[in-house]
Short mmCIF file of C-alpha atoms in Angstrom, two decimals:
data_model
loop_
_atom_site.label_atom_id
_atom_site.label_comp_id
_atom_site.label_asym_id
_atom_site.label_seq_id
_atom_site.Cartn_x
_atom_site.Cartn_y
_atom_site.Cartn_z
CA MET E 107 86.02 137.48 110.11
CA THR E 108 86.25 133.80 111.04
CA THR E 109 85.94 130.83 108.71
CA HIS E 110 85.35 128.06 111.20
CA ASP E 111 83.15 126.80 114.00
CA PHE E 112 85.64 124.43 115.60
CA ASP E 113 85.36 122.97 119.05
CA TRP E 114 88.84 123.75 120.33
CA THR E 115 88.31 121.56 123.40
CA SER E 116 87.97 118.36 121.36
CA GLY E 117 91.00 116.16 121.04
CA TYR E 118 92.77 112.84 121.44
CA PRO E 119 95.99 111.76 123.17
CA THR E 120 98.76 113.45 121.18
CA GLN E 121 102.11 115.22 121.37
CA ARG E 122 100.88 118.01 119.10
CA LEU E 123 98.93 121.25 119.48
CA PRO E 124 97.50 123.51 116.75
CA VAL E 125 100.00 126.07 115.38
CA PHE E 126 98.83 129.60 114.52
CA GLY E 127 100.52 132.16 112.30
CA ARG E 128 100.30 134.34 109.19
CA ASN E 129 103.01 132.41 107.32
CA VAL E 130 103.00 128.65 107.80
CA VAL E 131 104.77 125.51 106.58
CA SER E 132 103.82 122.01 107.68
CA THR E 133 105.51 118.77 106.70
CA SER E 134 106.80 115.50 108.11
CA HIS E 135 110.32 116.64 109.04
CA PRO E 136 111.12 119.72 111.16
CA VAL E 137 114.27 120.62 109.22
CA ALA E 138 112.34 120.67 105.94
CA ALA E 139 109.57 122.78 107.48
CA GLN E 140 112.22 125.24 108.63
CA ALA E 141 113.72 125.30 105.11
CA GLY E 142 110.37 126.49 103.82
CA LEU E 143 109.98 129.03 106.60
CA ARG E 144 113.41 130.44 105.72
CA MET E 145 112.12 131.30 102.24
CA LEU E 146 109.09 133.08 103.68
CA MET E 147 111.27 135.11 106.04
CA LYS E 148 113.52 135.93 103.08
CA GLY E 149 110.60 137.59 101.29
CA GLY E 150 109.45 134.59 99.29
CA ASN E 151 105.90 133.33 98.97
CA ALA E 152 104.20 130.02 99.74
CA VAL E 153 105.35 128.48 96.44
CA ASP E 154 108.97 129.33 97.24
CA ALA E 155 108.50 127.79 100.69
CA ALA E 156 106.94 124.63 99.29
CA ILE E 157 109.76 124.09 96.78
CA ALA E 158 112.44 124.61 99.42
CA ALA E 159 110.69 122.20 101.78
CA ALA E 160 110.18 119.64 99.00
CA ALA E 161 113.86 119.75 98.03
CA ALA E 162 114.89 119.35 101.67
CA MET E 163 112.51 116.42 102.09
CA THR E 164 114.38 114.46 99.40
CA ILE E 165 117.36 114.51 101.73
CA VAL E 166 115.84 114.15 105.20
CA GLU E 167 113.17 111.54 104.43
CA PRO E 168 114.74 109.39 101.67
CA VAL E 169 112.59 106.41 102.60
CA SER E 170 109.57 108.23 101.17
CA ASN E 171 110.92 110.45 98.40
CA GLY E 172 114.04 111.50 96.56
CA LEU E 173 115.42 113.30 93.53
CA GLY E 174 113.82 110.58 91.42
CA SER E 175 110.28 111.17 92.72
CA ASP E 176 106.97 112.19 91.15
CA SER E 177 104.77 114.95 92.53
CA PHE E 178 101.40 116.72 92.31
CA CYS E 179 100.30 120.16 93.48
CA ILE E 180 97.12 122.18 93.98
CA LEU E 181 97.62 125.86 94.76
CA TRP E 182 95.55 128.96 95.34
CA ASP E 183 97.36 131.90 93.76
CA GLY E 184 95.21 134.51 95.48
CA GLN E 185 92.51 134.43 92.80
CA GLN E 186 91.95 130.85 91.67
CA LEU E 187 93.02 127.22 91.98
CA HIS E 188 95.64 125.60 89.76
CA GLY E 189 96.61 121.95 89.53
CA LEU E 190 99.94 120.46 88.45
CA ASN E 191 100.38 116.81 87.47
CA ALA E 192 104.07 115.93 87.60
CA SER E 193 103.71 112.16 87.45
CA GLY E 194 106.22 110.37 85.26
CA ARG E 195 105.68 108.81 81.85
CA ALA E 196 106.76 105.39 80.66
CA PRO E 197 110.01 105.13 78.66
CA GLN E 198 109.48 104.75 74.92
CA ALA E 199 110.73 101.15 75.07
CA TRP E 200 107.94 100.04 77.42
CA THR E 201 105.30 97.85 75.81
CA ARG E 202 103.46 94.71 76.90
CA ALA E 203 105.76 92.75 74.60
CA TYR E 204 108.86 94.25 76.25
CA PHE E 205 107.82 93.06 79.71
CA LYS E 206 106.40 89.71 78.60
CA ALA E 207 109.66 88.91 76.79
CA LYS E 208 111.74 89.74 79.89
CA TYR E 209 109.50 88.45 82.67
CA GLY E 210 107.31 85.79 81.05
CA ASP E 211 103.72 85.55 79.90
CA GLY E 212 102.55 85.14 83.49
CA ALA E 213 103.71 88.61 84.55
CA LYS E 214 100.75 90.82 85.55
CA ASN E 215 102.67 94.05 86.20
CA PRO E 216 106.13 95.47 85.57
CA PRO E 217 108.53 94.48 88.36
CA GLN E 218 108.36 96.06 91.79
CA ARG E 219 112.05 97.01 91.96
CA GLY E 220 114.94 97.78 89.63
CA TRP E 221 115.15 99.98 86.55
CA ASP E 222 112.17 98.33 84.86
CA SER E 223 109.95 99.86 87.55
CA VAL E 224 111.14 103.44 86.92
CA THR E 225 109.14 105.97 84.89
CA VAL E 226 110.62 109.39 84.08
CA PRO E 227 110.57 111.25 87.44
CA GLY E 228 108.53 114.45 87.53
CA ALA E 229 109.25 116.08 90.90
CA VAL E 230 112.18 118.23 89.78
CA GLY E 231 110.12 119.35 86.80
CA SER E 232 107.35 120.43 89.16
CA TRP E 233 109.75 122.56 91.20
CA VAL E 234 110.88 124.37 88.07
CA ALA E 235 107.35 124.84 86.69
CA LEU E 236 105.98 126.16 89.98
CA SER E 237 108.90 128.54 90.45
CA GLU E 238 108.68 129.91 86.91
CA ARG E 239 104.95 130.57 87.08
CA PHE E 240 104.36 131.58 90.69
CA GLY E 241 107.63 131.97 92.61
CA LYS E 242 109.18 135.24 93.79
CA LEU E 243 112.73 134.26 94.76
CA PRO E 244 115.44 133.08 92.33
CA PHE E 245 115.12 129.32 91.77
CA ALA E 246 118.67 128.64 92.97
CA ASP E 247 117.89 130.23 96.34
CA LEU E 248 115.15 127.67 96.96
CA LEU E 249 117.55 124.73 96.85
CA GLU E 250 120.17 126.26 99.16
CA PRO E 251 118.76 124.72 102.38
CA ALA E 252 118.60 121.23 100.84
CA ILE E 253 122.16 121.53 99.54
CA ASP E 254 123.39 122.61 102.98
CA ILE E 255 121.56 119.74 104.69
CA ALA E 256 122.94 117.19 102.22
CA GLU E 257 126.51 118.45 102.61
CA ARG E 258 126.57 118.92 106.40
CA GLY E 259 124.25 116.04 107.21
CA TYR E 260 121.44 115.63 109.71
CA ALA E 261 120.60 113.38 112.66
CA VAL E 262 118.25 110.62 111.49
CA PRO E 263 114.88 110.84 113.33
CA VAL E 264 112.90 108.05 114.94
CA VAL E 265 110.16 107.19 112.45
CA VAL E 266 112.34 107.56 109.35
CA GLN E 267 114.98 105.31 110.91
CA GLN E 268 112.47 102.55 111.58
CA LYS E 269 111.44 102.41 107.93
CA TRP E 270 115.02 102.78 106.73
CA ALA E 271 116.11 99.76 108.76
CA ALA E 272 113.14 97.73 107.53
CA ALA E 273 114.01 98.45 103.88
CA VAL E 274 117.69 97.44 104.03
CA PRO E 275 117.17 93.65 103.89
CA LEU E 276 114.91 94.07 100.85
CA LEU E 277 116.99 96.53 98.83
CA SER E 278 120.65 96.16 99.80
CA GLU E 279 121.56 94.27 96.60
CA LEU E 280 119.92 96.73 94.18
CA PRO E 281 122.26 98.90 92.07
CA GLY E 282 123.60 101.86 94.02
CA PHE E 283 121.44 101.38 97.11
CA ALA E 284 124.07 100.27 99.63
CA GLN E 285 126.53 102.89 98.44
CA ALA E 286 123.99 105.65 99.04
CA PHE E 287 121.95 104.50 102.03
CA MET E 288 124.18 102.05 103.92
CA PRO E 289 127.31 104.15 104.48
CA LYS E 290 128.48 101.87 107.30
CA GLY E 291 127.07 98.69 105.82
CA ARG E 292 123.74 99.19 107.59
CA ALA E 293 120.94 101.67 108.07
CA PRO E 294 121.86 104.68 110.24
CA GLU E 295 120.79 104.56 113.87
CA VAL E 296 118.43 107.08 115.46
CA GLY E 297 120.37 110.28 116.04
CA GLU E 298 123.27 109.19 113.83
CA LEU E 299 124.59 111.72 111.32
CA PHE E 300 123.79 110.99 107.67
CA ARG E 301 125.41 112.98 104.87
CA PHE E 302 124.44 112.81 101.21
CA PRO E 303 127.07 114.85 99.31
CA VAL E 304 126.34 113.29 95.90
CA ALA E 305 122.74 114.49 96.19
CA ALA E 306 124.09 117.97 97.00
CA LYS E 307 126.04 117.78 93.73
CA SER E 308 122.84 117.06 91.79
CA LEU E 309 120.92 119.78 93.60
CA LYS E 310 123.60 122.30 92.63
CA LEU E 311 123.40 121.22 88.98
CA ILE E 312 119.59 121.49 89.09
CA ALA E 313 119.81 124.93 90.72
CA GLU E 314 122.36 126.27 88.23
CA SER E 315 120.52 124.96 85.16
CA LYS E 316 116.92 125.43 86.37
CA GLY E 317 116.38 121.72 85.87
CA ALA E 318 117.98 121.40 82.41
CA ALA E 319 120.78 119.19 83.76
CA TYR E 320 118.11 116.76 84.95
CA TYR E 321 115.95 116.68 81.83
CA GLY E 322 118.42 115.91 79.07
CA GLY E 323 121.73 117.11 80.54
CA GLU E 324 124.45 115.67 82.75
CA ILE E 325 122.15 114.05 85.30
CA ALA E 326 119.94 112.44 82.65
CA GLU E 327 123.01 111.07 80.89
CA ALA E 328 124.23 109.50 84.14
CA ALA E 329 120.81 107.96 84.83
CA ALA E 330 120.48 106.54 81.31
CA ARG E 331 123.99 105.11 81.47
CA HIS E 332 123.29 103.46 84.82
CA ALA E 333 120.05 102.04 83.45
CA ARG E 334 121.82 100.51 80.43
CA GLU E 335 124.40 98.92 82.71
CA ASN E 336 121.70 97.43 84.95
CA GLY E 337 119.08 96.09 82.57
CA GLY E 338 116.92 99.18 82.13
CA SER E 339 115.71 100.92 78.99
CA ILE E 340 115.12 104.56 80.01
CA THR E 341 117.05 107.02 77.80
CA VAL E 342 118.27 110.60 77.80
CA GLU E 343 115.57 111.27 75.21
CA ASP E 344 112.90 110.00 77.64
CA PHE E 345 114.13 112.51 80.22
CA ALA E 346 114.38 115.35 77.70
CA ALA E 347 110.82 114.83 76.46
CA TYR E 348 109.30 115.16 79.94
CA LYS E 349 107.03 118.08 80.87
CA PRO E 350 104.66 118.35 83.85
CA GLU E 351 101.06 119.17 82.98
CA TRP E 352 98.95 122.04 84.33
CA VAL E 353 95.43 120.73 84.99
CA THR E 354 92.10 121.98 86.33
CA PRO E 355 91.27 120.37 89.69
CA ILE E 356 88.00 118.43 89.96
CA GLY E 357 85.67 118.94 92.92
CA LYS E 358 82.63 117.80 94.83
CA THR E 359 80.50 119.82 97.24
CA TYR E 360 79.78 118.46 100.70
CA GLY E 361 78.16 120.34 103.57
CA GLY E 362 78.51 123.72 101.88
CA HIS E 363 82.22 123.16 101.18
CA THR E 364 83.96 121.93 98.04
CA LEU E 365 86.77 119.39 98.12
CA HIS E 366 89.16 119.69 95.18
CA GLU E 367 91.47 116.94 93.91
CA ILE E 368 93.78 116.40 90.92
CA PRO E 369 91.89 114.60 88.10
CA PRO E 370 92.90 111.12 86.89
CA ASN E 371 95.43 109.46 86.42
CA GLY E 372 95.36 109.79 90.23
CA GLN E 373 93.06 108.31 92.87
CA GLY E 374 91.91 111.65 94.31
CA ILE E 375 88.52 111.13 92.70
CA ALA E 376 87.94 108.33 95.26
CA ALA E 377 87.61 110.89 98.06
CA LEU E 378 85.15 112.91 95.96
CA ILE E 379 83.04 109.84 95.18
CA ALA E 380 82.93 108.82 98.85
CA LEU E 381 81.90 112.34 99.92
CA GLY E 382 79.27 112.42 97.18
CA ILE E 383 77.83 109.18 98.57
CA LEU E 384 77.94 110.42 102.19
CA ALA E 385 76.05 113.55 101.16
CA HIS E 386 72.95 111.35 100.96
CA PHE E 387 73.16 110.57 104.72
CA ASP E 388 72.93 112.70 107.86
CA LEU E 389 76.37 111.78 109.16
CA ALA E 390 76.45 114.59 111.73
CA SER E 391 73.48 112.99 113.53
CA LEU E 392 75.68 109.99 114.40
CA LYS E 393 78.20 110.19 117.24
CA VAL E 394 81.67 111.11 115.99
CA ASP E 395 83.55 107.95 117.01
CA SER E 396 80.61 105.56 116.94
CA ALA E 397 80.54 102.31 115.01
CA GLU E 398 77.61 103.68 112.99
CA SER E 399 79.56 106.71 111.77
CA GLN E 400 82.70 104.73 111.01
CA HIS E 401 80.76 101.94 109.25
CA LEU E 402 79.00 104.42 106.97
CA GLN E 403 82.30 106.07 105.99
CA ILE E 404 83.96 102.68 105.37
CA GLU E 405 81.16 101.51 103.10
CA ALA E 406 81.19 104.77 101.12
CA MET E 407 84.94 104.41 100.69
CA LYS E 408 84.57 100.81 99.49
CA LEU E 409 82.07 101.91 96.84
CA ALA E 410 84.45 104.64 95.72
CA PHE E 411 87.42 102.28 95.41
CA ALA E 412 85.36 99.73 93.49
CA ASP E 413 84.84 102.29 90.71
CA VAL E 414 88.32 103.83 90.93
CA TYR E 415 90.14 100.50 90.57
CA ARG E 416 87.90 99.55 87.65
CA TYR E 417 87.96 102.77 85.64
CA VAL E 418 90.74 105.22 86.61
CA ALA E 419 93.83 105.51 84.41
CA GLU E 420 95.22 108.11 82.02
CA PRO E 421 92.14 110.12 80.92
CA GLY E 422 92.61 109.12 77.28
CA SER E 423 92.49 105.43 78.26
CA MET E 424 89.39 105.61 80.48
CA ALA E 425 86.07 104.16 79.32
CA VAL E 426 84.19 106.74 81.42
CA THR E 427 84.87 110.34 82.36
CA ALA E 428 85.49 111.84 85.79
CA GLU E 429 82.23 113.78 85.36
CA GLN E 430 80.28 110.56 84.86
CA MET E 431 81.89 108.99 87.91
CA LEU E 432 80.88 112.03 90.00
CA ASP E 433 77.34 112.39 88.64
CA ASP E 434 74.93 113.15 91.50
CA ALA E 435 72.24 110.73 90.34
CA TYR E 436 74.77 107.95 89.91
CA LEU E 437 76.22 108.53 93.41
CA ALA E 438 72.71 108.56 94.86
CA SER E 439 72.14 105.12 93.34
CA ARG E 440 75.41 103.90 94.82
CA ALA E 441 74.47 105.29 98.27
CA LYS E 442 71.32 103.12 98.25
CA LEU E 443 73.53 100.01 98.25
CA ILE E 444 74.80 100.72 101.78
CA ASP E 445 73.32 98.60 104.57
CA MET E 446 73.81 100.27 107.95
CA LYS E 447 73.77 96.87 109.71
CA ARG E 448 76.06 94.87 107.41
CA ALA E 449 79.52 95.20 105.82
CA GLN E 450 79.55 94.39 102.10
CA ASP E 451 82.01 93.60 99.32
CA PHE E 452 80.98 95.93 96.49
CA GLY E 453 81.66 95.61 92.79
CA ALA E 454 82.15 98.47 90.36
CA GLY E 455 79.06 100.29 89.14
CA ASN E 456 78.20 101.53 85.65
CA PRO E 457 78.62 105.33 85.63
CA VAL E 458 78.24 105.52 81.84
CA LYS E 459 74.53 105.85 82.40
CA GLY E 460 74.54 108.83 84.30
CA GLY E 461 105.39 105.52 100.76
CA THR E 462 105.19 109.51 100.19
CA ILE E 463 105.73 112.92 101.72
CA TYR E 464 103.20 115.70 101.88
CA LEU E 465 103.73 119.37 102.68
CA THR E 466 101.64 122.48 102.70
CA ALA E 467 102.55 126.16 102.92
CA ALA E 468 100.60 129.41 103.14
CA ASP E 469 101.60 133.06 103.29
CA GLU E 470 100.06 136.30 104.51
CA GLY E 471 99.43 137.36 100.92
CA GLY E 472 96.84 134.59 100.65
CA MET E 473 98.75 132.06 98.57
CA MET E 474 98.23 128.45 99.72
CA VAL E 475 100.06 125.40 98.37
CA SER E 476 99.13 121.72 98.69
CA PHE E 477 102.06 119.59 97.50
CA ILE E 478 102.82 115.86 97.54
CA GLN E 479 105.97 114.03 96.44
CA SER E 480 106.72 110.33 96.45
CA ASN E 481 108.99 107.44 95.48
CA PHE E 482 105.92 105.15 95.79
CA GLN E 483 106.99 102.14 97.88
CA GLY E 484 109.79 102.46 100.46
CA PHE E 485 112.88 103.86 98.68
CA GLY E 486 110.99 103.33 95.41
CA SER E 487 112.77 101.11 92.90
CA GLY E 488 115.74 100.67 95.24
CA VAL E 489 117.94 101.98 92.41
CA VAL E 490 120.25 104.91 93.15
CA VAL E 491 122.36 106.54 90.42
CA PRO E 492 125.96 106.63 91.71
CA GLU E 493 127.76 109.98 92.02
CA TYR E 494 124.45 111.83 91.71
CA GLY E 495 122.30 110.49 94.55
CA LEU E 496 119.18 109.93 92.43
CA SER E 497 116.93 107.56 94.35
CA MET E 498 114.43 106.49 91.69
CA GLN E 499 110.70 105.89 92.16
CA ASN E 500 109.00 102.63 91.13
CA ARG E 501 105.75 104.03 89.73
CA GLY E 502 106.02 101.78 86.68
CA HIS E 503 105.02 98.86 88.90
CA ALA E 504 101.51 100.36 88.99
CA PHE E 505 100.98 99.66 85.28
CA SER E 506 99.05 96.58 84.20
CA LEU E 507 100.18 94.08 81.56
CA ASP E 508 96.56 93.08 80.90
CA ALA E 509 95.70 94.25 77.38
CA LYS E 510 92.08 94.89 78.47
CA SER E 511 92.99 97.14 81.40
CA PRO E 512 92.68 100.93 80.98
CA ASN E 513 95.95 101.05 82.90
CA VAL E 514 97.87 98.81 80.48
CA VAL E 515 101.47 99.94 79.90
CA SER E 516 102.43 101.77 76.70
CA PRO E 517 105.21 104.19 75.67
CA GLY E 518 104.85 107.68 77.13
CA LYS E 519 101.81 106.76 79.23
CA ARG E 520 101.39 107.68 82.90
CA PRO E 521 100.35 104.91 85.32
CA PHE E 522 97.54 104.93 87.86
CA HIS E 523 98.81 107.10 90.71
CA THR E 524 98.18 107.02 94.44
CA ILE E 525 99.57 110.39 95.56
CA ILE E 526 96.98 113.15 95.81
CA PRO E 527 97.12 116.67 97.26
CA ALA E 528 93.80 118.16 98.34
CA PHE E 529 92.25 121.60 98.75
CA LEU E 530 89.03 122.81 100.38
CA THR E 531 87.06 125.91 99.38
CA LYS E 532 83.78 127.47 100.49
CA GLU E 533 81.71 129.59 98.13
CA GLY E 534 84.70 129.86 95.82
CA LYS E 535 87.08 131.09 98.51
CA PRO E 536 90.15 129.19 99.83
CA LEU E 537 89.79 127.47 103.18
CA MET E 538 92.26 124.61 103.66
CA SER E 539 95.28 123.09 101.90
CA PHE E 540 95.84 119.54 103.13
CA GLY E 541 96.87 116.01 102.36
CA VAL E 542 97.37 112.59 103.89
CA MET E 543 100.18 110.32 102.66
CA GLY E 544 100.24 106.55 102.48
CA ALA E 545 99.25 104.64 99.31
CA ASN E 546 95.49 103.90 99.15
CA MET E 547 95.13 105.43 102.63
CA GLN E 548 95.30 108.88 101.05
CA PRO E 549 91.68 109.33 99.90
CA GLN E 550 90.57 107.46 103.01
CA GLY E 551 92.49 109.94 105.14
CA HIS E 552 91.03 112.87 103.22
CA LEU E 553 87.54 111.54 103.86
CA GLN E 554 87.98 110.76 107.57
CA THR E 555 89.70 114.01 108.54
CA LEU E 556 87.37 116.19 106.48
CA VAL E 557 84.22 114.59 107.95
CA ARG E 558 85.57 115.22 111.44
CA MET E 559 86.09 118.91 110.68
CA LEU E 560 82.91 119.59 108.70
CA ASP E 561 80.38 117.30 110.40
CA TYR E 562 81.80 117.14 113.92
CA ARG E 563 83.51 120.56 114.34
CA GLN E 564 86.84 119.03 115.30
CA HIS E 565 89.76 121.40 114.76
CA PRO E 566 92.47 120.26 112.30
CA GLN E 567 94.89 118.89 114.89
CA ALA E 568 92.15 116.89 116.63
CA ALA E 569 90.92 115.52 113.29
CA CYS E 570 94.50 114.62 112.46
CA ASP E 571 95.14 112.91 115.82
CA ALA E 572 91.96 110.83 115.86
CA PRO E 573 92.24 107.05 115.40
CA ARG E 574 91.72 105.88 111.82
CA TRP E 575 90.52 102.85 109.91
CA ARG E 576 91.85 101.62 106.60
CA PHE E 577 89.94 99.62 104.01
CA ASN E 578 92.07 97.04 102.20
CA ALA E 579 89.91 94.73 100.07
CA GLY E 580 86.67 92.76 100.33
CA LEU E 581 85.52 92.96 103.94
CA GLU E 582 89.03 93.49 105.33
CA ILE E 583 89.89 96.64 107.25
CA ASN E 584 92.61 97.67 109.67
CA VAL E 585 91.98 99.91 112.67
CA GLU E 586 94.42 101.76 114.88
CA SER E 587 94.94 100.42 118.36
CA ALA E 588 93.71 103.70 119.87
CA MET E 589 90.21 103.22 118.45
CA ASN E 590 87.48 102.83 121.08
CA PRO E 591 86.99 99.09 121.83
CA ALA E 592 83.20 99.54 121.67
CA THR E 593 83.55 100.97 118.15
CA VAL E 594 85.81 98.10 117.11
CA GLN E 595 83.27 95.60 118.44
CA GLY E 596 80.42 97.42 116.69
CA LEU E 597 82.26 97.16 113.39
CA ALA E 598 82.98 93.48 113.95
CA ASP E 599 79.28 92.90 114.67
CA ARG E 600 78.50 94.33 111.22
CA GLY E 601 80.78 91.82 109.54
CA HIS E 602 83.94 93.85 109.05
CA GLN E 603 86.99 91.59 109.15
CA MET E 604 89.46 93.55 111.24
CA GLU E 605 93.07 93.58 112.29
CA VAL E 606 94.18 96.05 114.96
CA ILE E 607 97.51 97.64 113.93
CA ASN E 608 99.99 99.30 116.27
CA ASP E 609 102.30 100.73 113.57
CA SER E 610 100.65 103.93 112.35
CA TYR E 611 103.44 105.16 110.03
CA GLN E 612 102.34 103.57 106.76
CA ASP E 613 99.14 101.75 107.56
CA PHE E 614 97.08 104.80 108.45
CA GLY E 615 98.85 107.59 106.60
CA ALA E 616 100.06 110.90 107.96
CA GLY E 617 98.67 114.33 107.20
CA GLN E 618 99.46 118.03 107.21
CA PHE E 619 96.75 120.71 107.32
CA ILE E 620 96.59 124.51 107.00
CA TRP E 621 93.18 126.14 107.59
CA ARG E 622 92.63 129.80 106.76
CA LEU E 623 91.12 131.63 109.74
CA GLY E 624 90.10 134.79 107.88
CA ASP E 625 92.19 137.51 106.26
CA PRO E 626 95.63 135.83 106.09
CA ALA E 627 97.37 139.13 106.85
CA VAL E 628 95.22 139.63 109.95
CA GLU E 629 93.82 136.42 111.47
CA GLY E 630 96.24 134.16 109.57
CA TYR E 631 96.01 130.38 109.64
CA VAL E 632 95.91 127.39 111.97
CA ALA E 633 98.05 124.37 111.08
CA ALA E 634 98.24 120.75 112.15
CA SER E 635 100.96 118.14 111.69
CA ASP E 636 100.44 114.41 112.09
CA PRO E 637 101.95 112.76 115.21
CA ARG E 638 102.43 109.58 113.14
CA ARG E 639 105.53 111.16 111.58
CA ASP E 640 108.60 113.09 112.76
CA GLY E 641 107.38 116.45 111.45
CA GLN E 642 105.88 119.68 112.66
CA ALA E 643 104.07 122.81 111.58
CA VAL E 644 106.08 126.04 111.91
CA ALA E 645 104.89 129.62 111.59
CA TYR E 646 105.58 133.27 112.22
#
């Protein structure tokens, strides 16, 4: 039995080839991918592999994530899909008045860096929750590879080093940053050994206590103390109160397949809206890399973002529901706004009427895991808790201080979130676990790669390698330098205001993909890993 009709001859200039196997892990650092594979070879399942890889990623790609990250997951347990929202909540001290008093009436958001940008991190909580509900191996076993990497060190790879060096001038004065990430007074060089023994200490405490040391114990006490000493307000009680939330993924059908995303407070619904709009066009009739095809996708994505930025927040704070935003009749009305000859700047409709790591793992028993983990912007808040190696995210910066915004800050609330794992099914059966990292590029990456696979029969690695565009705001887009010049000109002729970008690391995201080929114990899977990062897919 096969589950695809890919053209295996299609492709773009790349250093990567598809990887086949019955047990697969794909992420943006080879050492982390191998950490996950070790769990599979030890008798663990895809959840065990994902947790091991995620823990290792906090050490080997600290620019993008750390022990103070948030995370989300969609997994197929062999029978059904489950979603996990492990985004952090605001400390109890956080109100509009708190920030206005500290930063002035003109402040529009909490600060970008420092302790006042840090919500309670959820990633460690997600590891524990996933292991307790779906894991096979003892939780402590899953953190062994990360502990070993942190203690012995690793050679810093090319792409990570570039971003590390770029962050140092911005963050070197923030509490704990230089001590943790500038061991010689600078960023490590490519190939230079970096050790992180204090993070190994925290990982051991987390392993021994199954996360209790982090959420209310020794680690939480150290974080709260460091916050007090450096102008923050997060408390041990804030950590102790944290629990990740199991959720039901939302979905939209396109071309006989269903794309599933985590529901708000995240932006995954943007990819569903865009696909729902594209369903009203015959995209496959347009040439794959033509200006016409790219223009149509860009305009659908713009329409999606217009609604997402206007309405999406914590579900209890939204004026509309996800169901209303995904209503077929409403999306049909939005599709009619697209002009195939002209780029437009769309406003939000009225649906009432109608820097991040990603990894994926799959095993021969049929379990598939789509997992994403992030500090938000490079190195997050820039704050690192001394002696424990906690590099804290800055997700609080995504809150609004506008009292009328659905995303306005309040105690215990979760902010609008950019990180989104994805999952594809067909007729209720699992097909692909995948994700693309990179701020608002994530739903755009989901859309572009999925269209290439479903409409144009490109295999996952080819869809991953293909040049991408990125919508920013208004009529502004970026395109990768590898995009066909005729396509670039065709987009310019339609009024798109473009900048060609050579740096693909952050501007165009990076993805990992695992596609089920049939019976996982027989045909197995095919995996792809993005050449825009240092990673790889590994399998046996």
